[in-house]
CSV table of C-alpha atoms in Angstrom, one decimal:
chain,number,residue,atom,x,y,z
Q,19,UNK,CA,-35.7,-13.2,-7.2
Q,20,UNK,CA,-36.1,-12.7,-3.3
Q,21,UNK,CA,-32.8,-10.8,-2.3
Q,22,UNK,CA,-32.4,-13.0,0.4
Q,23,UNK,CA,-31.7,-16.4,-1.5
Q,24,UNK,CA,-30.0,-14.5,-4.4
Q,25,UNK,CA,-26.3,-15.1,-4.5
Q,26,UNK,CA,-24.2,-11.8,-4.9
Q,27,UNK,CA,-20.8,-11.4,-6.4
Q,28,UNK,CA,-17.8,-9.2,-5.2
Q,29,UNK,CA,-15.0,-7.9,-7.7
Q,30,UNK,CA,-11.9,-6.1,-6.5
Q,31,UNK,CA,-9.3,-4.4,-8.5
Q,32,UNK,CA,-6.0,-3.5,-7.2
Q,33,UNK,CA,-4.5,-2.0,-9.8
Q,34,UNK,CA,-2.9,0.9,-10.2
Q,35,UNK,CA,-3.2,4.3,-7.3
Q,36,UNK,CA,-6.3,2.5,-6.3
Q,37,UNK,CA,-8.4,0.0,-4.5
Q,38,UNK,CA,-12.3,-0.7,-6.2
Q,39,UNK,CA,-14.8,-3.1,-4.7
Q,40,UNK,CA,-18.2,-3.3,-6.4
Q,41,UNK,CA,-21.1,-5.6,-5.5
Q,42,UNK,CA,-23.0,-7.4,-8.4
Q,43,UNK,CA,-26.0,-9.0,-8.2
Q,44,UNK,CA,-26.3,-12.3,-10.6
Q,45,UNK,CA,-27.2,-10.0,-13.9
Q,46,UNK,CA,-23.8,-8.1,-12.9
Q,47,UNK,CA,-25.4,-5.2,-11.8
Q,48,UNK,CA,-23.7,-3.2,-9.9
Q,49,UNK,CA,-25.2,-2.9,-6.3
Q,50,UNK,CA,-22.4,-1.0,-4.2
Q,51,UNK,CA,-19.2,0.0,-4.4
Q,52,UNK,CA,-16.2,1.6,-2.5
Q,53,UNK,CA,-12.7,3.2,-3.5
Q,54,UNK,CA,-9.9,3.8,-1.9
Q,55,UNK,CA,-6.4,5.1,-2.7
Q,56,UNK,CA,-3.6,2.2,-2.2
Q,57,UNK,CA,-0.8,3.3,-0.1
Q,58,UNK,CA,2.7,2.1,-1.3
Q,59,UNK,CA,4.3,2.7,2.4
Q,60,UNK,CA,1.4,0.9,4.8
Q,61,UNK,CA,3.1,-2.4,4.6
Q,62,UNK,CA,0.9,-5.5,2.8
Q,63,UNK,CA,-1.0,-6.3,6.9
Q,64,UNK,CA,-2.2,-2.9,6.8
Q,65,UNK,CA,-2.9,-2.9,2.8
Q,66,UNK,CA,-5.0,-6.4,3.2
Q,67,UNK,CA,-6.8,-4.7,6.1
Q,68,UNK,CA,-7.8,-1.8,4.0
Q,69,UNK,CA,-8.9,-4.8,1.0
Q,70,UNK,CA,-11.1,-6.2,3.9
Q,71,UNK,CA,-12.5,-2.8,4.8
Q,72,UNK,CA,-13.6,-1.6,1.6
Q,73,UNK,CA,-15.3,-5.1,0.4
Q,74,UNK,CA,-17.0,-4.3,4.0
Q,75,UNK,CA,-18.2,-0.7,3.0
Q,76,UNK,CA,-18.9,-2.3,-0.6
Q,77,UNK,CA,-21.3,-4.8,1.3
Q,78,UNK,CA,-22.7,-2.4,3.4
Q,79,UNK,CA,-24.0,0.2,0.6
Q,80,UNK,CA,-25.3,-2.6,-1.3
Q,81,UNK,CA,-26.9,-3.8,1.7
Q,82,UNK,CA,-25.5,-7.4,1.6
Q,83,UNK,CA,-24.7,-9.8,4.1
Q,84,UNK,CA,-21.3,-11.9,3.6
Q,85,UNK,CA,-23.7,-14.7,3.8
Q,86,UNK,CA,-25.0,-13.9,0.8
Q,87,UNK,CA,-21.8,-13.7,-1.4
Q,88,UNK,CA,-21.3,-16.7,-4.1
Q,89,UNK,CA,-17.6,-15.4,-3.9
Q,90,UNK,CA,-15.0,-13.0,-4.0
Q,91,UNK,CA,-12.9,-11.8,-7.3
Q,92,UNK,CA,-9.9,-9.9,-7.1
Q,93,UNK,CA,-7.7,-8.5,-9.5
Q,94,UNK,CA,-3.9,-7.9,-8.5
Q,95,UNK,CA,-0.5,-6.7,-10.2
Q,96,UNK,CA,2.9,-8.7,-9.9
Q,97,UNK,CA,3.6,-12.3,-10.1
Q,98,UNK,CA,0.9,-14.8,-9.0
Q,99,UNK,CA,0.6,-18.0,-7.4
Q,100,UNK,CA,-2.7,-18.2,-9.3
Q,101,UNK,CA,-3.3,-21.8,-7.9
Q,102,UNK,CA,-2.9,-21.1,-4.2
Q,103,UNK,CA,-3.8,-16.8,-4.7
Q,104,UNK,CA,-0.8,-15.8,-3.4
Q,105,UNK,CA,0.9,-12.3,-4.7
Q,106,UNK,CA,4.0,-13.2,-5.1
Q,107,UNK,CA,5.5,-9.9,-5.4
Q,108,UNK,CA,3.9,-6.2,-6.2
Q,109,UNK,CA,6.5,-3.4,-5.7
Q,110,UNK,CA,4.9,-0.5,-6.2
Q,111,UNK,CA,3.0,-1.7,-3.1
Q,112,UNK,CA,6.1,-3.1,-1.1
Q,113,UNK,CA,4.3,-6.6,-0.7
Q,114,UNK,CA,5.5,-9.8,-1.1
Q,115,UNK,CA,3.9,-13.5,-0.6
Q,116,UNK,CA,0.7,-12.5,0.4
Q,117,UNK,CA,-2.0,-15.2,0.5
Q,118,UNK,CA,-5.2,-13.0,-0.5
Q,119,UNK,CA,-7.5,-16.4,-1.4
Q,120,UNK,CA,-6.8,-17.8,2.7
Q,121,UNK,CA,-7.3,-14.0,3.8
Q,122,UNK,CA,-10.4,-13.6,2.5
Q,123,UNK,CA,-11.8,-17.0,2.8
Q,124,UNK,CA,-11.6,-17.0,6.2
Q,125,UNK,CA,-12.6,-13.7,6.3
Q,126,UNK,CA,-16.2,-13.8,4.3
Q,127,UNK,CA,-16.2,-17.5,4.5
Q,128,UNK,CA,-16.7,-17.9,0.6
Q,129,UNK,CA,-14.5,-19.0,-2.7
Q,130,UNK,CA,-12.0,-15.9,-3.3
Q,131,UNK,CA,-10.5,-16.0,-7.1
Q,132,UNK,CA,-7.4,-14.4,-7.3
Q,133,UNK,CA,-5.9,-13.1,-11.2
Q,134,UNK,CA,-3.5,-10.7,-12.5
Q,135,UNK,CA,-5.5,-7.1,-12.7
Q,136,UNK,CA,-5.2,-6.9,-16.4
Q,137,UNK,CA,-6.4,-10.5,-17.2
Q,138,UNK,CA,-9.5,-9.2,-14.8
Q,139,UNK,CA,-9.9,-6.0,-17.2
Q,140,UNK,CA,-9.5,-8.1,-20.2
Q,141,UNK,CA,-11.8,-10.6,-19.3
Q,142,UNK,CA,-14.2,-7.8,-18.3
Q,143,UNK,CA,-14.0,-6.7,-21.8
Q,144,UNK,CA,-15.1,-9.9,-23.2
Q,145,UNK,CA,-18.2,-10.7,-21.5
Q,146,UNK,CA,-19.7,-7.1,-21.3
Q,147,UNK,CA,-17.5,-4.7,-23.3
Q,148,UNK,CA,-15.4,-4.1,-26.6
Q,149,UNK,CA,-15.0,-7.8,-26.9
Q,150,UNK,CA,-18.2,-9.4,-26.4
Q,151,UNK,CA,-18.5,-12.9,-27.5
Q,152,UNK,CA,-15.2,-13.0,-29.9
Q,153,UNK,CA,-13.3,-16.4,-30.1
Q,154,UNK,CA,-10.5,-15.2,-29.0
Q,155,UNK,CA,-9.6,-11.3,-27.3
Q,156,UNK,CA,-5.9,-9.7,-27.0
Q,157,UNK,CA,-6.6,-7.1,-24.3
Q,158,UNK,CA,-3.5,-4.4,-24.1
Q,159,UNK,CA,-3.4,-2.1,-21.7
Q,160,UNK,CA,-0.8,0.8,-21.5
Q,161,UNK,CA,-0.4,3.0,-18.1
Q,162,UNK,CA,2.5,2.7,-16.0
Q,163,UNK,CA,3.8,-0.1,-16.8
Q,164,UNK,CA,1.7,-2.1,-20.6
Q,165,UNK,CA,0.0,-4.9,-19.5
Q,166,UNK,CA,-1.7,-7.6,-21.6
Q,167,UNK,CA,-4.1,-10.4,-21.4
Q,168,UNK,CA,-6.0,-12.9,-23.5
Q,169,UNK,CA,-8.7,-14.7,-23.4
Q,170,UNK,CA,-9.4,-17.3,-25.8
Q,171,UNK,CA,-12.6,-19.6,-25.9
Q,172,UNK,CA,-13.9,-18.3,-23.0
Q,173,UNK,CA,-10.8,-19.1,-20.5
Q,174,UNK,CA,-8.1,-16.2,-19.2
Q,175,UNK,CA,-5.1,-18.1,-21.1
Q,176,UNK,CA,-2.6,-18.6,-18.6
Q,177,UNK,CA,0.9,-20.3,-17.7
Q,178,UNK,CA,0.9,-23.7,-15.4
Q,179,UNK,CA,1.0,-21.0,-12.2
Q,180,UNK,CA,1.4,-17.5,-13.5
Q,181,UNK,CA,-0.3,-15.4,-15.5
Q,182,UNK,CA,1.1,-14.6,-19.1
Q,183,UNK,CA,1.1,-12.4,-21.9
Q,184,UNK,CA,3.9,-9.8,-20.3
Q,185,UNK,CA,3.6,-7.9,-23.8
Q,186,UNK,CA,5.3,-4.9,-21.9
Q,187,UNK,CA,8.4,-6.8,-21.9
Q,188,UNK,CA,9.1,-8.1,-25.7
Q,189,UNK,CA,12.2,-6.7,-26.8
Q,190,UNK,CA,11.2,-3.7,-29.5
Q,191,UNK,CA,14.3,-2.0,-29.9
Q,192,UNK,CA,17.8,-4.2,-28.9
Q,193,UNK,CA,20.5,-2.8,-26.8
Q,194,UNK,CA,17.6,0.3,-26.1
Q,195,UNK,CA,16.2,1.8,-23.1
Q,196,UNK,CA,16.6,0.1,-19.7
Q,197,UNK,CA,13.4,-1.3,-18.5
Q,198,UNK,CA,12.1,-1.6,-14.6
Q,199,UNK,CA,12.4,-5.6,-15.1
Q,200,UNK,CA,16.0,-4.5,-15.7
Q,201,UNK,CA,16.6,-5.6,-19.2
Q,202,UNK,CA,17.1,-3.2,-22.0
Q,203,UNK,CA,14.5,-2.5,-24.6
Q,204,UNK,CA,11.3,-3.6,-23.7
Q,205,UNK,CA,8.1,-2.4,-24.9
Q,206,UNK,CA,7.3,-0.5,-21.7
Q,207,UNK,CA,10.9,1.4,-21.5
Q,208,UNK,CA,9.9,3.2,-25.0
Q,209,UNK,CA,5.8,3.2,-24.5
Q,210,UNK,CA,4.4,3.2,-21.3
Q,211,UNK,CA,2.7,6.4,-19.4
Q,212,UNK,CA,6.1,6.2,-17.5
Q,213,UNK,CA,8.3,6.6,-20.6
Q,214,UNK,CA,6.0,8.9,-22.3
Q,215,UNK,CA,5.8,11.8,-19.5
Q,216,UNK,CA,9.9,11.0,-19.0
Q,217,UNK,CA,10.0,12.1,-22.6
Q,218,UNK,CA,7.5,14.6,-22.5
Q,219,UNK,CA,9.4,16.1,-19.1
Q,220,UNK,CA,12.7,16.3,-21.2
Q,221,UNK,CA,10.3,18.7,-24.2
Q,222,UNK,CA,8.7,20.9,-21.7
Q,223,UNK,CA,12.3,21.4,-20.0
Q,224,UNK,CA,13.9,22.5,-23.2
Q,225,UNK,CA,10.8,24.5,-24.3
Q,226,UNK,CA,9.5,22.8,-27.0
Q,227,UNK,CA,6.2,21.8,-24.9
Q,228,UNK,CA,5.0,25.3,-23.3
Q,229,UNK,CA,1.4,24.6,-23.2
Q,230,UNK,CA,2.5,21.1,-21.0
Q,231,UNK,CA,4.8,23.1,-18.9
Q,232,UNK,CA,1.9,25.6,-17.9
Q,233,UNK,CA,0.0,22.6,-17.0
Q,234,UNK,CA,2.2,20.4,-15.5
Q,235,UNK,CA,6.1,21.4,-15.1
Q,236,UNK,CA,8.5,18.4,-15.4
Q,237,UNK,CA,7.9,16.6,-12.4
Q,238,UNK,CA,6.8,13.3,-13.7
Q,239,UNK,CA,4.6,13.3,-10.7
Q,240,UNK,CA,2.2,15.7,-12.6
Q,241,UNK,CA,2.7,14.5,-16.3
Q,242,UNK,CA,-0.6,12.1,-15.8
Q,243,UNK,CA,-2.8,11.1,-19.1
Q,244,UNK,CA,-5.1,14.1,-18.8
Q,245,UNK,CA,-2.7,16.3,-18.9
Q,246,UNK,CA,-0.5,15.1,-21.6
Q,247,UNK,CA,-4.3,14.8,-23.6
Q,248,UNK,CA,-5.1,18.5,-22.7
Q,249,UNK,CA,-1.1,19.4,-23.9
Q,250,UNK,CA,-1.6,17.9,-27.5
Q,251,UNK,CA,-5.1,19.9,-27.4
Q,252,UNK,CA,-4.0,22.9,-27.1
Q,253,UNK,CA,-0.8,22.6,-30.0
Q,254,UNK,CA,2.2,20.9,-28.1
Q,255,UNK,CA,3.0,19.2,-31.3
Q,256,UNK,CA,6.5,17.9,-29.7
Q,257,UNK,CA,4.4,16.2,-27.0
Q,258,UNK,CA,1.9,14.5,-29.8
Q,259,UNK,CA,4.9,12.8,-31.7
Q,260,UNK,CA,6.2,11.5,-28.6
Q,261,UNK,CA,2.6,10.0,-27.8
Q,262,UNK,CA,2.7,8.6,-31.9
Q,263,UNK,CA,6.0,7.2,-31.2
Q,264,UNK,CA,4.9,5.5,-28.6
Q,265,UNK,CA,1.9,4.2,-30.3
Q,266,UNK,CA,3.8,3.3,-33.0
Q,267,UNK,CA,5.8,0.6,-31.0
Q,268,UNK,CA,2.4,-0.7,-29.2
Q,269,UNK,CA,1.2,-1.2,-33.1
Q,270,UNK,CA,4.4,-3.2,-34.1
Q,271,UNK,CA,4.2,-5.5,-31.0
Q,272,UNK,CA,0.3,-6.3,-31.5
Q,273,UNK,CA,1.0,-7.2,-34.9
Q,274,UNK,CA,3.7,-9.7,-33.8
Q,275,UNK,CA,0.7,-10.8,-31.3
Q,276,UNK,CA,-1.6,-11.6,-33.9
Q,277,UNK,CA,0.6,-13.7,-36.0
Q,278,UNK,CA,0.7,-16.0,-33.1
Q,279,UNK,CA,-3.0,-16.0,-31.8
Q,280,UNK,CA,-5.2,-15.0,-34.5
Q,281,UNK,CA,-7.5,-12.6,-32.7
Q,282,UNK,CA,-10.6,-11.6,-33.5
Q,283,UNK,CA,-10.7,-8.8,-31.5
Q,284,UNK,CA,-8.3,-6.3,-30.3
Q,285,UNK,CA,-8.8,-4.0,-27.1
Q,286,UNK,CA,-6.8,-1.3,-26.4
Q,287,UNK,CA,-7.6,0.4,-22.8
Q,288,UNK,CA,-6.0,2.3,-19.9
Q,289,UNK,CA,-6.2,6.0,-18.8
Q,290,UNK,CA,-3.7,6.9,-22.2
Q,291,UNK,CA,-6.0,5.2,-24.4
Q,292,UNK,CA,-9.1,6.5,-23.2
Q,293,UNK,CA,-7.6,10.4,-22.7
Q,294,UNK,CA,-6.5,10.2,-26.4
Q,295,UNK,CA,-8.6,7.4,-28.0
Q,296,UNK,CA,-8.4,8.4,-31.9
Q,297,UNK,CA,-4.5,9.1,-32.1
Q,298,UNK,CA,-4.0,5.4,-30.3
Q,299,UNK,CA,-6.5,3.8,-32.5
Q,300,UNK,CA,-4.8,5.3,-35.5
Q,301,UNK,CA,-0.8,5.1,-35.0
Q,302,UNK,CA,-1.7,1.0,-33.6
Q,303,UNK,CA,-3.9,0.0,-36.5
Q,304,UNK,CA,-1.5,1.3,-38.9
Q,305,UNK,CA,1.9,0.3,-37.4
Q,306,UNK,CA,-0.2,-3.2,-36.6
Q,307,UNK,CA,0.0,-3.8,-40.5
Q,308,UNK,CA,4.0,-3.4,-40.7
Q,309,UNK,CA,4.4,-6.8,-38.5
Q,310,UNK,CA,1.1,-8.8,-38.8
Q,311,UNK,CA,0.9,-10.8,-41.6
Q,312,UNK,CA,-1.8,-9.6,-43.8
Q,313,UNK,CA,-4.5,-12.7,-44.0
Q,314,UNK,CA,-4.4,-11.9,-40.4
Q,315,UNK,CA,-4.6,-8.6,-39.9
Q,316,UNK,CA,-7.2,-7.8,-42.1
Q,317,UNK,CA,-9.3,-10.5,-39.9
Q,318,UNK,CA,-8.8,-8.6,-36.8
Q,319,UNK,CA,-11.5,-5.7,-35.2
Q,320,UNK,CA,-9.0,-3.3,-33.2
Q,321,UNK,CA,-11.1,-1.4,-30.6
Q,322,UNK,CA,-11.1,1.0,-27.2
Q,323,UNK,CA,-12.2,-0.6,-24.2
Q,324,UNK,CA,-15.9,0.6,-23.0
Q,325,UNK,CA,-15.7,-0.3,-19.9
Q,326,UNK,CA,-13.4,1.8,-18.1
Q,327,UNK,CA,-12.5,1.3,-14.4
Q,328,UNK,CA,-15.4,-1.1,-14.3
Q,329,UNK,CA,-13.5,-4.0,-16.4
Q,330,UNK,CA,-11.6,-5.0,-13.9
Q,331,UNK,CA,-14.1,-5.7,-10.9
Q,332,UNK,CA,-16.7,-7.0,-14.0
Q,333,UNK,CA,-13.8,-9.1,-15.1
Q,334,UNK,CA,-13.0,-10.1,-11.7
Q,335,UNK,CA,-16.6,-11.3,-10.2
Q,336,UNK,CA,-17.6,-12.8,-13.1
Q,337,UNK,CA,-14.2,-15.0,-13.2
Q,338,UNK,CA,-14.8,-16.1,-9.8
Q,339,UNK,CA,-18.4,-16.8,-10.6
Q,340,UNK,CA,-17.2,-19.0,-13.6
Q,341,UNK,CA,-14.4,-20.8,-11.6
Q,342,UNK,CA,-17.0,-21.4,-8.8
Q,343,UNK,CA,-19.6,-22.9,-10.9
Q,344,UNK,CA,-17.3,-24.9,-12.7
Q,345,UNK,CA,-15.9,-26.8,-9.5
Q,346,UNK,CA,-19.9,-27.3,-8.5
């Protein structure tokens, strides 16, 4: 196809420390891209300037005119006005009520998608990953916070204006931990990255973890994925129950998952999961079996994403390529 007549497709993740904007060409090929690191302090003017600038230097290393864009996917954290693209809310960012889909529109003068950044990953998964074709894909996806998404015939599932599947905050253990959403006992106040590297801080301090405080210390700062991997590697065997634990109650709330949707397919991603894939893989499949009913589970393929940081932006562009079509 003559590059000048063939429509080209932008997807955007900002999730996480960082901002991704890759260029795909109809066959989802990726044509450019550019990264940037988000900056929790800039103020959300500032932050959607720096979302305009880097689809810009996406553009420009792919060597493609806005003309030429059939539209614009991004993936964001916090509530969504999914609807009207608004973000609601996004803390770690410091933003609030931002209308991304106007923003963009106006700036490339094309359709801009917005979804929630793990719904974008999940959906990423399904139509060129760990979950290709299935009927129906539970997506969870632990870092600092555990996200989760699902997509079921084709469609992200969704609420009537937010996104859904919050699996971070079922209620594992009553009366337990406080969670950021400020209840007690969510999933993500015994399992996430944060919760993890809190508990592995507390191990290193009292000196059962010396290889992680060689590495690392106790500032929680430090006590990333790679490190906690590269701890269990070399013998912190402290650190490597925490990480089962943790597991563990990931395993328990899938299963409780599946009894309500029936997956087909499981994927587990997110830098914990892909630093240790083998012990996640392990502790969730087994602990899956102690909640999910067992015609169910025994139905169910539990895998690691393959995508990596590329699910995201995949999932993203090729969301806003299916929404676009669909309203032509």
């Amino acid at each position: 196809m003559n590059k000048n007549l063939e429509k080209f497709w932008v997807g955007f993740d900002l999730g996480g420390t960082k901002m991704l904007a890759t260029v795909f060409n109809q066959k989802f090929q990726c044509q450019g891209r550019s990264r940037k690191k988000t900056r929790g302090n800039e103020g959300a003017e500032a932050g959607v300037q720096r979302i305009i600038e880097t689809i810009r230097s996406a553009l420009e290393e792919a060597d493609v005119q806005a003309s030429q864009l059939g539209g614009i996917g991004i993936g964001c954290p916090g509530p969504l006005d999914l609807d009207n693209g608004i973000l609601m809310d996004a803390p770690n960012l410091g933003w609030s009520n931002v209308e991304l889909k106007r923003i963009l529109e106006t700036e490339f003068d094309c359709a801009a998608v917005i979804s929630n950044d793990v719904d974008a990953g999940v959906y990423g998964e399904y139509r060129f990953g760990a979950g290709k074709n299935a009927r129906c894909v539970f997506g969870v996806f632990p870092g600092t916070g555990i996200g989760g998404g699902c997509i079921y015939n084709g469609t992200i599932m969704r609420g009537q204006i937010h996104s859904c599947m919050e699996i971070g905050h079922i209620n594992v253990i009553p009366n337990g931990p406080r969670c950021g959403c400020g209840r007690n006992g969510c999933l993500e106040a015994v399992a996430s990255r944060m919760a993890i590297s809190a508990a592995a801080a507390q191990a290193a301090y009292r000196g059962d973890a010396p290889h992680l405080l060689k590495l690392a210390g106790t500032d929680l700062s430090n006590i990333r994925s790679g490190a906690l991997a590269e701890s269990v590697q070399q013998g912190d065997q402290e650190v490597e129950l925490i990480l089962r634990h943790a597991a563990r109650h990931i395993g328990l709330a899938i299963g409780s998952v599946i009894n309500l949707l029936a997956p087909d397919v499981i994927v587990l991603g997110g830098g914990l999961v892909e630093a240790l894939p083998n012990l996640f893989l392990e502790e969730i499949r087994d602990s899956a079996k102690e909640t999910g009913l067992d015609g169910l589970i025994h139905s169910v393929n539990v895998h690691t994403a393959k995508l990596g940081d590329d699910a995201a932006v995949m999932g993203a562009a090729s969301w806003a390529r299916e929404i676009v079509e669909q309203k032509n």
